[in-house]
XYZ file of C-alpha atoms in Angstrom:
761
model
C 0.000 0.000 0.000
C 1.476 3.413 -0.948
C 2.470 5.646 1.955
C -0.037 8.345 1.032
C -2.885 5.784 1.041
C -1.808 4.590 4.489
C -1.762 8.160 5.765
C -5.239 8.760 4.385
C -6.517 5.619 6.102
C -4.896 6.657 9.379
C -6.679 10.026 9.235
C -10.045 8.478 8.434
C -12.498 8.419 11.303
C -13.902 5.097 10.083
C -12.946 2.568 7.459
C -15.202 1.866 4.488
C -15.890 -1.649 5.775
C -16.798 -0.358 9.239
C -19.286 2.040 7.665
C -20.838 -0.754 5.596
C -20.979 -3.056 8.629
C -22.635 -0.350 10.727
C -25.420 0.093 8.180
C -25.921 -3.624 7.450
C -25.639 -5.359 10.831
C -28.866 -6.483 12.484
C -31.813 -4.853 10.782
C -30.412 -3.006 7.712
C -30.539 0.779 7.779
C -30.963 3.181 10.686
C -34.742 3.449 11.159
C -37.715 1.400 12.242
C -41.349 2.179 13.098
C -42.812 1.382 16.504
C -46.446 1.801 17.575
C -47.225 4.342 20.287
C -50.465 2.679 21.400
C -50.913 -0.821 22.844
C -52.066 -3.472 20.382
C -52.403 -6.371 22.806
C -56.146 -7.031 22.953
C -59.183 -7.159 20.697
C -60.358 -3.910 22.265
C -57.052 -2.244 21.353
C -57.528 -3.379 17.761
C -61.090 -2.090 17.703
C -59.954 1.329 18.901
C -56.895 1.533 16.652
C -58.604 0.386 13.486
C -62.178 -0.615 12.754
C -64.621 0.549 14.049
C -62.908 3.033 16.389
C -60.739 4.716 13.758
C -63.831 6.068 11.999
C -64.366 8.566 14.804
C -61.141 10.594 14.280
C -61.638 10.264 10.512
C -64.963 12.105 10.781
C -63.481 14.642 13.195
C -60.653 15.499 10.793
C -63.048 15.706 7.843
C -65.094 18.226 9.808
C -62.070 20.183 11.061
C -58.713 19.506 9.317
C -56.809 21.165 12.171
C -57.677 18.228 14.427
C -55.293 16.057 12.386
C -52.637 17.483 14.712
C -54.575 16.115 17.675
C -55.445 12.647 16.391
C -52.489 11.692 14.140
C -48.715 11.926 14.009
C -48.809 14.934 11.692
C -47.852 17.426 14.373
C -44.579 15.650 15.109
C -43.687 14.301 11.674
C -41.181 15.747 9.208
C -40.322 14.329 5.802
C -36.659 14.445 4.762
C -36.768 14.625 0.964
C -34.047 14.546 -1.697
C -33.462 13.625 -5.316
C -29.773 12.937 -4.704
C -28.427 15.571 -7.092
C -25.932 16.982 -4.547
C -25.168 14.292 -1.989
C -22.723 15.580 0.639
C -19.585 16.474 -1.328
C -20.031 13.534 -3.675
C -22.214 15.183 -6.310
C -25.133 13.810 -8.297
C -25.337 10.105 -7.425
C -29.075 9.729 -7.696
C -32.086 9.425 -5.416
C -31.454 5.871 -4.206
C -27.844 6.605 -3.262
C -29.049 9.484 -1.100
C -31.120 7.190 1.127
C -28.394 6.486 3.766
C -27.917 10.237 4.214
C -31.633 10.925 4.440
C -32.121 8.089 6.942
C -29.307 9.607 8.989
C -30.976 13.006 8.885
C -34.198 11.411 10.127
C -32.303 9.801 13.005
C -30.835 13.183 13.965
C -34.311 14.725 14.088
C -35.381 12.062 16.565
C -32.143 11.959 18.541
C -31.790 15.682 19.167
C -35.337 17.056 19.208
C -37.685 14.064 19.468
C -39.157 14.865 16.056
C -40.405 11.796 14.209
C -39.127 11.736 10.659
C -39.216 9.604 7.553
C -36.986 9.828 4.498
C -38.406 10.081 0.969
C -36.180 9.773 -2.103
C -37.770 11.237 -5.243
C -36.350 9.769 -8.444
C -36.497 12.751 -10.769
C -34.328 15.714 -11.691
C -37.241 17.510 -13.295
C -38.159 20.478 -11.120
C -41.886 20.394 -11.877
C -42.134 16.642 -11.273
C -40.310 16.963 -7.968
C -42.506 19.849 -6.813
C -45.720 18.027 -7.710
C -44.565 14.882 -5.943
C -43.836 16.727 -2.715
C -46.789 19.127 -2.701
C -49.353 16.332 -2.875
C -47.762 14.580 0.107
C -48.394 17.630 2.283
C -51.281 16.214 4.350
C -48.999 13.490 5.713
C -46.510 15.784 7.402
C -46.081 18.766 9.682
C -42.970 19.931 7.824
C -40.694 19.251 4.846
C -36.893 19.202 5.144
C -35.301 19.356 1.689
C -31.775 18.004 1.460
C -28.937 17.457 -1.020
C -30.598 19.100 -4.033
C -28.229 20.932 -6.357
C -28.321 24.639 -7.106
C -29.983 26.465 -8.752
C -32.853 23.953 -8.809
C -32.989 23.939 -4.991
C -33.908 27.637 -4.979
C -36.796 27.112 -7.379
C -38.054 24.008 -5.589
C -38.050 25.551 -2.140
C -39.588 28.819 -3.264
C -42.467 27.197 -5.136
C -43.179 24.617 -2.444
C -43.364 27.353 0.170
C -45.995 29.075 -1.965
C -47.975 25.879 -2.586
C -47.891 24.258 0.867
C -49.250 25.386 4.231
C -46.509 23.686 6.280
C -42.841 24.631 6.798
C -40.542 23.856 3.852
C -36.879 24.230 4.740
C -33.820 23.442 2.594
C -31.276 22.712 5.301
C -28.225 22.855 3.025
C -29.043 26.534 2.600
C -30.587 27.784 5.788
C -29.082 25.417 8.350
C -25.540 26.455 7.467
C -26.578 30.102 7.274
C -28.170 30.095 10.740
C -25.204 28.500 12.505
C -22.674 30.658 10.662
C -24.646 33.823 11.433
C -24.736 32.945 15.135
C -20.975 32.505 15.177
C -20.535 35.737 13.228
C -22.564 37.750 15.756
C -20.313 36.560 18.554
C -17.107 37.067 16.574
C -18.163 40.649 15.802
C -18.825 41.190 19.498
C -15.379 39.888 20.450
C -13.589 42.044 17.862
C -15.582 45.205 18.575
C -17.216 45.412 15.149
C -20.643 46.622 14.091
C -22.956 44.656 11.802
C -23.583 47.649 9.542
C -19.956 48.649 8.928
C -18.201 45.279 8.732
C -16.811 44.215 5.351
C -17.459 40.574 4.429
C -16.352 38.385 1.537
C -18.170 35.132 0.789
C -16.317 32.678 -1.438
C -18.745 30.278 -3.065
C -22.081 31.069 -4.664
C -23.988 27.835 -4.163
C -27.056 27.197 -2.043
C -25.399 27.586 1.361
C -23.377 30.651 0.404
C -26.313 32.568 -1.028
C -28.434 31.633 1.994
C -25.702 32.978 4.302
C -25.587 36.269 2.429
C -29.377 36.611 2.367
C -29.703 35.886 6.074
C -27.056 38.328 7.278
C -28.566 41.000 5.059
C -31.955 40.300 6.645
C -30.275 40.741 10.038
C -29.083 44.249 9.111
C -25.732 43.715 7.381
C -25.006 46.504 4.867
C -25.388 44.900 1.438
C -22.769 47.247 -0.047
C -20.188 45.730 2.315
C -20.669 42.149 1.085
C -18.768 40.756 -1.882
C -19.815 37.363 -3.232
C -17.299 35.335 -5.255
C -17.549 32.159 -7.312
C -15.062 30.172 -9.394
C -14.913 32.997 -11.940
C -14.161 35.676 -9.367
C -16.149 38.580 -7.917
C -19.862 38.797 -8.702
C -20.105 42.439 -9.716
C -22.777 44.537 -11.356
C -22.582 44.112 -15.120
C -20.976 40.667 -15.082
C -22.573 38.239 -17.541
C -20.409 35.125 -17.434
C -21.695 32.289 -15.223
C -24.519 34.372 -13.805
C -28.077 33.525 -12.746
C -30.862 35.420 -11.004
C -29.727 34.356 -7.531
C -26.167 35.516 -8.054
C -27.317 38.718 -9.754
C -29.367 39.633 -6.684
C -26.099 39.987 -4.758
C -23.923 41.637 -7.386
C -22.208 44.797 -6.107
C -20.667 47.827 -7.713
C -16.904 47.319 -7.349
C -13.672 47.379 -9.322
C -12.437 44.227 -7.605
C -12.437 41.168 -9.835
C -10.641 38.360 -7.973
C -10.990 36.709 -4.586
C -7.502 37.899 -3.698
C -8.451 41.507 -4.426
C -11.747 41.185 -2.552
C -10.082 39.893 0.615
C -7.694 42.836 0.958
C -8.817 44.749 4.036
C -11.851 42.497 4.575
C -13.016 42.001 8.169
C -14.736 38.672 7.569
C -14.461 35.871 5.045
C -16.930 33.026 4.646
C -15.645 29.995 2.780
C -18.206 27.665 1.253
C -16.049 26.468 -1.591
C -13.158 24.017 -1.559
C -9.921 23.036 0.157
C -7.029 25.440 -0.397
C -9.164 28.321 -1.669
C -7.648 30.730 0.883
C -3.919 31.397 0.494
C -1.419 32.779 2.972
C -1.327 36.073 1.087
C -5.109 36.416 1.239
C -5.226 35.838 4.999
C -2.307 38.170 5.592
C -4.035 40.928 3.611
C -7.182 40.957 5.757
C -7.932 43.609 8.379
C -6.811 43.373 12.001
C -8.548 40.673 14.034
C -9.909 38.912 10.958
C -12.877 36.549 11.226
C -12.381 33.468 9.073
C -15.133 30.888 8.613
C -13.609 28.139 6.444
C -16.638 25.877 6.098
C -15.764 23.580 3.184
C -16.115 19.914 4.102
C -14.400 17.620 4.728
C -11.353 19.875 4.314
C -11.656 23.624 4.983
C -10.393 26.334 2.657
C -7.555 26.836 5.142
C -6.909 25.101 8.463
C -6.649 26.771 11.873
C -3.028 25.596 12.103
C -2.197 27.324 8.821
C -3.895 30.540 9.926
C -2.080 30.425 13.284
C 1.262 30.368 11.457
C 0.265 33.443 9.466
C -1.222 35.633 12.195
C -2.198 35.392 15.840
C -5.242 37.674 15.935
C -7.761 35.663 13.907
C -11.015 34.059 15.041
C -11.753 30.865 13.133
C -14.628 28.489 12.560
C -14.783 25.424 10.339
C -17.233 22.680 9.503
C -15.135 20.065 11.280
C -15.707 18.526 14.702
C -11.980 18.246 15.491
C -11.567 22.043 15.606
C -13.225 24.595 17.898
C -16.239 26.510 16.616
C -17.794 23.877 14.378
C -20.516 25.159 12.044
C -22.674 22.063 12.454
C -26.210 22.026 11.040
C -27.362 19.677 13.792
C -27.314 22.755 16.035
C -30.186 24.111 13.976
C -32.617 22.035 11.959
C -33.927 19.637 14.666
C -34.700 22.473 17.050
C -36.055 24.859 14.414
C -38.566 22.255 13.279
C -39.352 21.410 16.904
C -40.427 24.988 17.552
C -42.234 25.285 14.224
C -44.180 22.062 14.755
C -45.176 22.912 18.294
C -46.959 26.092 17.182
C -48.187 24.444 13.950
C -46.398 27.067 11.857
C -47.352 27.442 8.205
C -43.762 28.286 7.246
C -40.276 28.968 8.581
C -39.756 32.660 7.861
C -36.850 35.060 8.315
C -38.065 36.090 11.754
C -37.887 32.470 12.947
C -34.442 31.943 11.430
C -33.104 35.146 12.978
C -34.582 34.126 16.335
C -32.672 30.846 16.079
C -29.485 32.779 15.249
C -29.744 34.957 18.341
C -30.716 32.027 20.579
C -27.592 30.162 19.481
C -25.364 33.208 19.847
C -26.712 33.975 23.318
C -26.283 30.365 24.448
C -22.566 30.510 23.659
C -22.247 33.553 25.943
C -23.857 31.884 28.942
C -22.011 30.019 31.670
C -21.457 26.450 30.565
C -23.187 23.789 32.720
C -21.297 20.893 34.273
C -22.397 18.290 31.749
C -20.972 20.383 28.912
C -17.878 21.365 30.899
C -17.166 17.650 31.341
C -16.315 17.480 27.647
C -13.447 19.892 28.293
C -11.724 17.806 30.991
C -12.683 20.254 33.709
C -11.516 23.276 31.701
C -14.865 24.981 31.496
C -15.187 26.669 28.080
C -15.963 30.338 28.185
C -17.200 32.747 25.590
C -14.203 33.778 23.537
C -12.298 33.185 20.314
C -12.284 29.406 20.843
C -15.952 29.227 21.829
C -18.330 31.351 19.754
C -20.706 28.531 18.779
C -22.345 26.073 21.206
C -21.401 22.418 20.949
C -23.947 19.896 19.594
C -24.283 17.934 22.843
C -25.280 20.974 24.894
C -28.570 19.870 26.506
C -29.749 23.482 26.688
C -30.192 23.652 22.910
C -33.584 21.974 23.003
C -34.957 24.376 25.580
C -33.435 27.492 23.979
C -33.842 27.362 20.194
C -37.389 25.924 19.833
C -38.718 28.441 22.331
C -37.177 31.340 20.393
C -38.450 29.944 17.082
C -41.954 29.325 18.430
C -42.127 32.823 19.919
C -40.999 34.387 16.620
C -43.574 32.332 14.705
C -46.336 33.582 17.000
C -45.178 37.214 16.798
C -44.827 37.118 12.996
C -48.282 35.628 12.486
C -47.433 32.235 10.986
C -48.327 30.165 14.077
C -51.695 28.409 14.184
C -51.365 27.386 17.817
C -50.479 29.706 20.657
C -48.153 28.764 23.521
C -49.002 31.015 26.432
C -46.439 29.795 28.968
C -43.039 29.726 27.286
C -41.253 28.852 30.539
C -43.387 25.729 30.933
C -42.791 24.934 27.263
C -39.017 25.157 27.807
C -39.259 22.758 30.765
C -41.311 20.327 28.686
C -38.711 20.441 25.924
C -35.875 19.676 28.340
C -37.692 16.527 29.431
C -38.022 15.287 25.830
C -34.336 14.856 25.211
C -32.643 11.695 26.441
C -29.942 12.782 28.911
C -28.113 9.454 28.614
C -27.628 9.876 24.887
C -26.467 13.444 25.445
C -24.058 12.318 28.143
C -22.687 9.558 25.930
C -21.990 12.045 23.167
C -20.434 14.379 25.700
C -18.215 11.551 26.924
C -16.896 10.905 23.425
C -16.338 14.579 22.717
C -14.426 15.160 25.926
C -12.203 12.154 25.345
C -11.474 13.404 21.807
C -10.322 16.693 23.258
C -8.230 15.000 25.912
C -7.239 11.594 24.475
C -6.187 8.828 26.856
C -3.936 5.773 26.774
C -6.244 2.792 27.231
C -5.047 -0.793 27.641
C -7.084 -3.437 25.829
C -6.151 -6.411 27.997
C -7.454 -9.168 25.692
C -5.991 -7.917 22.440
C -5.486 -11.341 20.856
C -9.263 -11.477 20.290
C -10.442 -10.183 16.929
C -13.322 -8.090 18.269
C -10.973 -6.443 20.781
C -8.590 -5.494 17.959
C -11.472 -4.047 15.969
C -12.591 -2.102 19.013
C -9.075 -0.752 19.493
C -8.913 0.344 15.848
C -12.292 2.070 16.182
C -11.129 3.731 19.415
C -8.186 5.258 17.536
C -10.208 6.116 14.424
C -12.625 8.101 16.523
C -9.777 10.146 17.958
C -10.259 8.867 21.501
C -6.588 8.252 22.176
C -3.936 5.538 22.096
C -4.975 1.891 22.173
C -2.451 -0.375 23.876
C -2.932 -3.944 22.657
C -1.761 -6.346 25.332
C -0.743 -9.788 24.102
C 1.748 -11.784 22.113
C 2.917 -9.750 19.159
C 3.025 -12.681 16.728
C -0.446 -13.925 17.696
C -1.961 -10.444 17.478
C -0.469 -9.799 14.056
C -1.429 -13.240 12.732
C -5.021 -12.785 13.872
C -5.097 -9.258 12.458
C -3.765 -10.380 9.091
C -6.306 -13.195 8.880
C -9.124 -10.794 9.741
C -7.873 -8.086 7.378
C -7.148 -5.641 10.193
C -4.386 -3.085 9.599
C -2.545 -2.422 12.867
C 0.190 -0.267 11.331
C -1.340 3.077 12.071
C -0.847 5.936 14.538
C -2.324 5.381 17.970
C -1.840 1.604 18.095
C 0.774 0.111 20.412
C 1.398 -3.595 20.992
C 2.819 -4.647 24.361
C 3.990 -8.176 25.151
C 3.909 -8.754 28.912
C 6.906 -11.109 28.779
C 9.096 -8.768 26.737
C 8.198 -5.401 28.246
C 11.040 -3.486 29.886
C 8.582 -2.499 32.621
C 8.014 -6.039 33.874
C 10.348 -5.797 36.868
C 8.850 -2.500 37.985
C 5.351 -3.986 37.806
C 6.403 -7.079 39.749
C 7.952 -4.954 42.489
C 4.889 -2.743 42.695
C 2.433 -5.622 42.896
C 4.563 -7.633 45.313
C 4.635 -4.681 47.701
C 0.813 -4.758 47.662
C 0.341 -8.519 47.983
C 3.240 -9.758 50.100
C 1.130 -9.700 53.283
C -1.808 -11.359 51.553
C -0.199 -14.734 51.077
C 1.611 -14.065 47.794
C 5.267 -14.992 47.344
C 7.507 -13.075 44.974
C 7.361 -15.896 42.430
C 3.560 -15.872 42.650
C 3.540 -12.230 41.654
C 6.041 -12.946 38.886
C 3.628 -15.479 37.423
C 0.742 -13.030 37.653
C 2.611 -10.297 35.801
C 4.188 -12.640 33.218
C 1.131 -14.762 32.491
C -2.027 -12.853 33.359
C -2.920 -9.867 31.224
C -5.454 -8.445 33.658
C -2.819 -8.154 36.379
C -0.276 -6.703 33.942
C -2.797 -4.185 32.529
C -4.170 -3.178 35.937
C -0.666 -2.648 37.323
C 0.208 -0.668 34.220
C -2.706 1.655 35.022
C -1.908 1.669 38.748
C 1.639 2.986 38.197
C 0.531 5.553 35.602
C 1.904 3.972 32.414
C -1.657 3.977 31.050
C -4.739 6.000 31.910
C -7.363 3.252 31.864
C -8.067 -0.334 30.886
C -10.899 -2.429 29.493
C -11.228 -6.197 29.879
C -13.850 -8.918 30.331
C -14.358 -10.286 26.820
C -12.852 -13.696 27.635
C -13.515 -13.978 31.392
C -16.537 -13.645 33.588
C -17.073 -10.391 35.415
C -16.276 -11.696 38.908
C -12.952 -13.185 37.807
C -11.887 -10.028 36.005
C -12.888 -7.863 38.971
C -10.918 -10.076 41.383
C -7.841 -9.706 39.161
C -8.160 -5.944 38.984
C -8.856 -5.593 42.713
C -5.488 -7.147 43.564
C -3.830 -4.240 41.765
C -6.115 -1.250 42.366
C -7.897 -0.125 45.553
C -11.220 1.590 45.990
C -11.125 5.368 45.817
C -11.034 6.779 49.363
C -14.555 7.360 50.630
C -16.138 5.354 47.811
C -17.725 1.935 47.426
C -16.823 -0.254 44.445
C -20.095 -1.231 42.789
C -21.588 -1.992 39.400
C -24.259 0.315 38.004
C -26.349 -0.628 34.978
C -28.262 2.000 33.037
C -31.600 0.825 31.683
C -33.316 2.868 28.959
C -36.876 1.745 28.283
C -39.867 3.535 26.737
C -38.280 6.926 27.126
C -37.282 6.362 30.776
C -33.759 6.038 32.103
C -33.215 4.014 35.275
C -29.989 3.345 37.159
C -29.776 -0.084 38.779
C -27.241 -0.950 41.514
C -25.435 -3.072 42.510
C -25.379 -5.271 39.414
C -21.834 -6.588 39.615
C -19.988 -6.631 42.940
C -21.848 -7.318 46.205
C -23.583 -10.690 46.435
C -25.738 -10.277 49.564
C -25.102 -6.758 50.880
C -25.907 -5.961 54.492
C -27.681 -2.781 55.559
C -24.477 -0.733 55.710
C -23.486 -1.982 52.250
C -26.896 -1.061 50.845
C -26.590 2.460 52.221
C -23.112 2.796 50.676
C -24.417 1.460 47.355
C -27.202 4.061 47.412
C -24.689 6.877 47.960
C -22.409 5.675 45.144
C -25.328 5.155 42.749
C -26.589 8.670 43.516
C -23.166 10.047 42.532
C -23.374 8.253 39.193
C -26.881 9.561 38.505
C -25.862 13.138 39.335
C -22.842 12.895 37.079
C -25.149 11.804 34.264
C -27.310 14.889 34.784
C -30.102 13.481 36.974
C -31.447 14.445 40.366
C -31.506 10.993 41.976
C -34.684 9.582 43.439
C -33.606 6.315 45.011
C -35.902 3.397 45.741
C -34.482 0.769 48.098
C -36.117 -2.292 46.565
C -37.433 -5.452 48.198
C -40.200 -7.954 47.548
C -42.247 -6.192 50.210
C -43.533 -2.620 50.421
C -43.360 -0.673 53.680
C -43.641 -3.725 55.922
C -46.005 -5.952 53.943
C -45.382 -8.842 53.709
C -43.016 -9.123 56.656
C -39.696 -10.792 55.845
C -36.196 -11.130 57.227
C -34.489 -9.944 54.043
C -36.616 -6.817 53.866
C -35.386 -5.884 57.330
C -31.913 -5.191 55.886
C -33.445 -2.746 53.425
C -35.395 -0.932 56.137
C -32.218 -0.688 58.206
C -30.350 0.786 55.223
C -32.965 3.553 54.995
C -32.393 4.357 58.694
C -28.636 4.527 58.077
C -29.205 7.013 55.248
C -31.427 9.040 57.590
C -28.543 9.359 60.042
C -26.092 10.331 57.290
C -28.310 13.225 56.137
C -27.569 12.603 52.456
C -28.489 15.200 49.812
C -30.742 13.085 47.606
C -34.243 11.601 47.768
C -34.598 7.996 48.941
C -37.144 5.688 50.493
C -37.927 2.025 50.985
C -38.421 -0.781 51.351
C -40.663 -0.973 48.316
C -41.481 -3.311 45.452
C -40.412 -2.427 41.912
C -43.942 -1.654 40.711
C -44.441 0.874 43.510
C -41.091 2.491 42.727
C -41.793 2.840 39.002
C -45.577 3.229 38.711
C -47.000 6.591 39.835
C -50.462 5.130 40.402
C -49.110 2.389 42.662
C -46.981 4.951 44.505
C -50.069 7.115 45.141
C -51.357 4.367 47.438
C -48.538 5.306 49.841
C -48.950 9.088 50.339
C -46.242 9.085 53.016
C -43.591 7.977 50.506
C -40.748 10.495 50.504
C -40.052 10.353 46.755
C -41.342 13.340 44.799
C -41.873 11.174 41.737
C -41.179 7.724 40.412
C -37.702 6.420 41.173
C -34.843 6.778 38.698
C -32.313 4.833 40.805
C -33.097 1.330 42.021
C -30.923 -0.173 44.751
C -31.412 -3.928 44.582
C -31.384 -6.054 47.751
C -28.896 -8.555 46.244
C -26.817 -9.099 43.131
C -28.972 -11.941 41.842
C -32.087 -9.770 41.635
C -30.127 -6.964 39.996
C -28.438 -9.189 37.437
C -31.511 -11.267 36.583
C -33.775 -8.260 36.073
C -31.409 -6.228 33.879
C -30.343 -9.166 31.731
C -33.915 -10.300 31.251
C -34.943 -6.839 30.097
C -32.025 -6.729 27.686
C -32.731 -10.114 26.135
C -36.459 -9.497 25.780
C -35.656 -6.422 23.717
C -37.820 -4.239 25.902
C -34.957 -1.930 26.806
C -31.368 -0.933 26.236
C -28.969 -1.802 29.053
C -25.608 -0.066 29.372
C -23.089 -1.667 31.671
C -22.674 -2.646 34.367
C -20.328 0.304 34.742
C -17.657 -0.280 37.363
C -17.465 2.706 39.692
C -15.603 3.489 42.902
C -12.093 2.306 41.981
C -9.134 4.642 42.445
C -8.081 4.086 38.815
C -10.256 3.807 35.731
C -11.234 0.255 34.737
C -14.249 -1.063 32.846
C -15.226 -4.706 32.459
C -17.334 -5.765 29.488
C -19.590 -8.788 29.324
C -18.086 -12.008 27.976
C -18.194 -12.130 24.182
C -18.981 -8.428 23.925
C -19.259 -6.932 20.436
C -16.571 -4.537 19.269
C -19.033 -1.610 19.500
C -19.748 -2.483 23.145
C -16.020 -2.683 23.882
C -15.435 0.727 22.289
C -18.181 2.242 24.429
C -16.683 0.781 27.600
C -13.193 1.923 26.567
C -14.527 5.434 25.974
C -16.203 5.425 29.397
C -12.952 4.188 30.952
C -11.051 7.003 29.228
C -13.697 9.514 30.331
C -13.453 8.405 33.965
C -9.665 8.637 33.817
C -10.065 12.392 33.643
C -12.013 12.709 36.897
């Protein structure tokens, strides 16, 4: 393989095969449809279909607005494309666009709880496309157009907005424009500039570029101070070559004819063109404190490193996630549609887009909450040159942008439903987003910013190697493969895995020059626990868990992941010989169960077999810490088979005693017990016990014994009724995670990322 091909593969975030595997494994694609009403009985069927369905049919026929009340229309967006401009790949056709459109639909659901379906329209004829979409209008509350080439995209969006009474939004245009405008507002603030006097050059005259120019003009930017350029140079009044009506609308009176001439003395430059479009001379010629938005993807017009070598006073944004200030459309479209749908808007107008711009800009100026600060390894980001645009995993986005959009829709007269209490609406929005998913994304982002050295203790296994490769590809840090070099390489070659890439290290426990240091360290720990020196030698030479855990204990690695080839208890016993509990903490296992929109923490699912009352109290305290770190206010139910003394049983007595212990400790979280699981989780059952201290259903369940914890979580997982993460190992002084035996490579990567994340706390 040529060296340049290897370098390209090393830079890639994923391999082509990994991408194909991701989309093909299990049920192909990224979407499925699930019913929201029970369909378990004959009565359910009668209500859902015949004869019951006739009632809402008649209601909608009498009043079409009630379709929002009786169907999915009010929370359904269609993502529609003809595949004429897919990503940066060009015109590959409608069918080829389907993976992208499915992904867009997933993002709608993931970030704003908007249901979405993708529709690929197999025509390049503008009139055919418009007619296809317009007649589908009754099915949806909004239309998100995507990956349609210019200038056809302008015609299509404009005509559909005239013909349809629901929002039509071409995200390639307006999504980029909204995020870029928000960043621009903050960059102008930081450099002391005024919107009306700032000089801006926009290189690129496609859909996104023209939308950017139109939006900032609508916000008050002086149109005489904006120069638009395309591949033929400046778009000036009187130019005829390569022109169309959309370019002509932004032609200016100027003697400048080239991008290089236009950028001399410019305050701001927007790049929506191609890699390398901005040269050193161009950047050097700009005004003091230049604002440079190089938004070409995947490679910007110029990189932040290149700009930093040229001048030290620039503020930069790009379209890439590995640089600060990413212009990422996911900051916009899910939330804009959320607000538009919730007021049943007939369109997304300039007032709504500008409201989204200011909401984003203002959010970047606010103090960053703990769950966002966690992504910066404790270095809390503050409004400034490196933070002018919020990050995608900021949980405040869903309660900030939709509210601003909805309010603007109501004030501008395009809303057909009024929201009178915007504060209550914001609180409702916050509850819609899954905090676990947000936290997981935050975990990955923080680890990318502060990569860690993670030991993969069972690296001779193929799925562990694949996990290690994925760990590196995702920019999470260095993967240390522990095992015999020849076996690892033979297995990798057979599986087609390329280990010769940056970020991969192979360590053989028998050949490492650190062996003696590890033996001495471990012997000092175990010599009074019945271990002879030669016993410790065997552990370090022959057992990878002991070698890896000692490696982490002495600081040669930040974290480790193991468990693929051994049961949890065995792996934990190995690790515990090398690493102690963190002072003041209890080592426990916490599983996170996500089911039907609820997230429940279950403890202890891994460590304590039959905990006594004191143990149960300690487990409750440790589980509460985990829940808080994940962004929850813990409400802990101390579970038993009995509820508040009925039926009477010896084992329930331990649970009651644990509650008394927590009373004496005066802990800062809600708890109560003993109670059965249905009382803890069902508000109607809980109402039968008005003296219960919990303010709502429990989100942390402390199990009376490991068997009940393990059986319940594993049963839920296998039945497919829920997603179970973990058990996460918490309470150790160093960061270790133990996977389940035979874990998939994706599961191992997740646990490695969590291990790396915990290594920073």
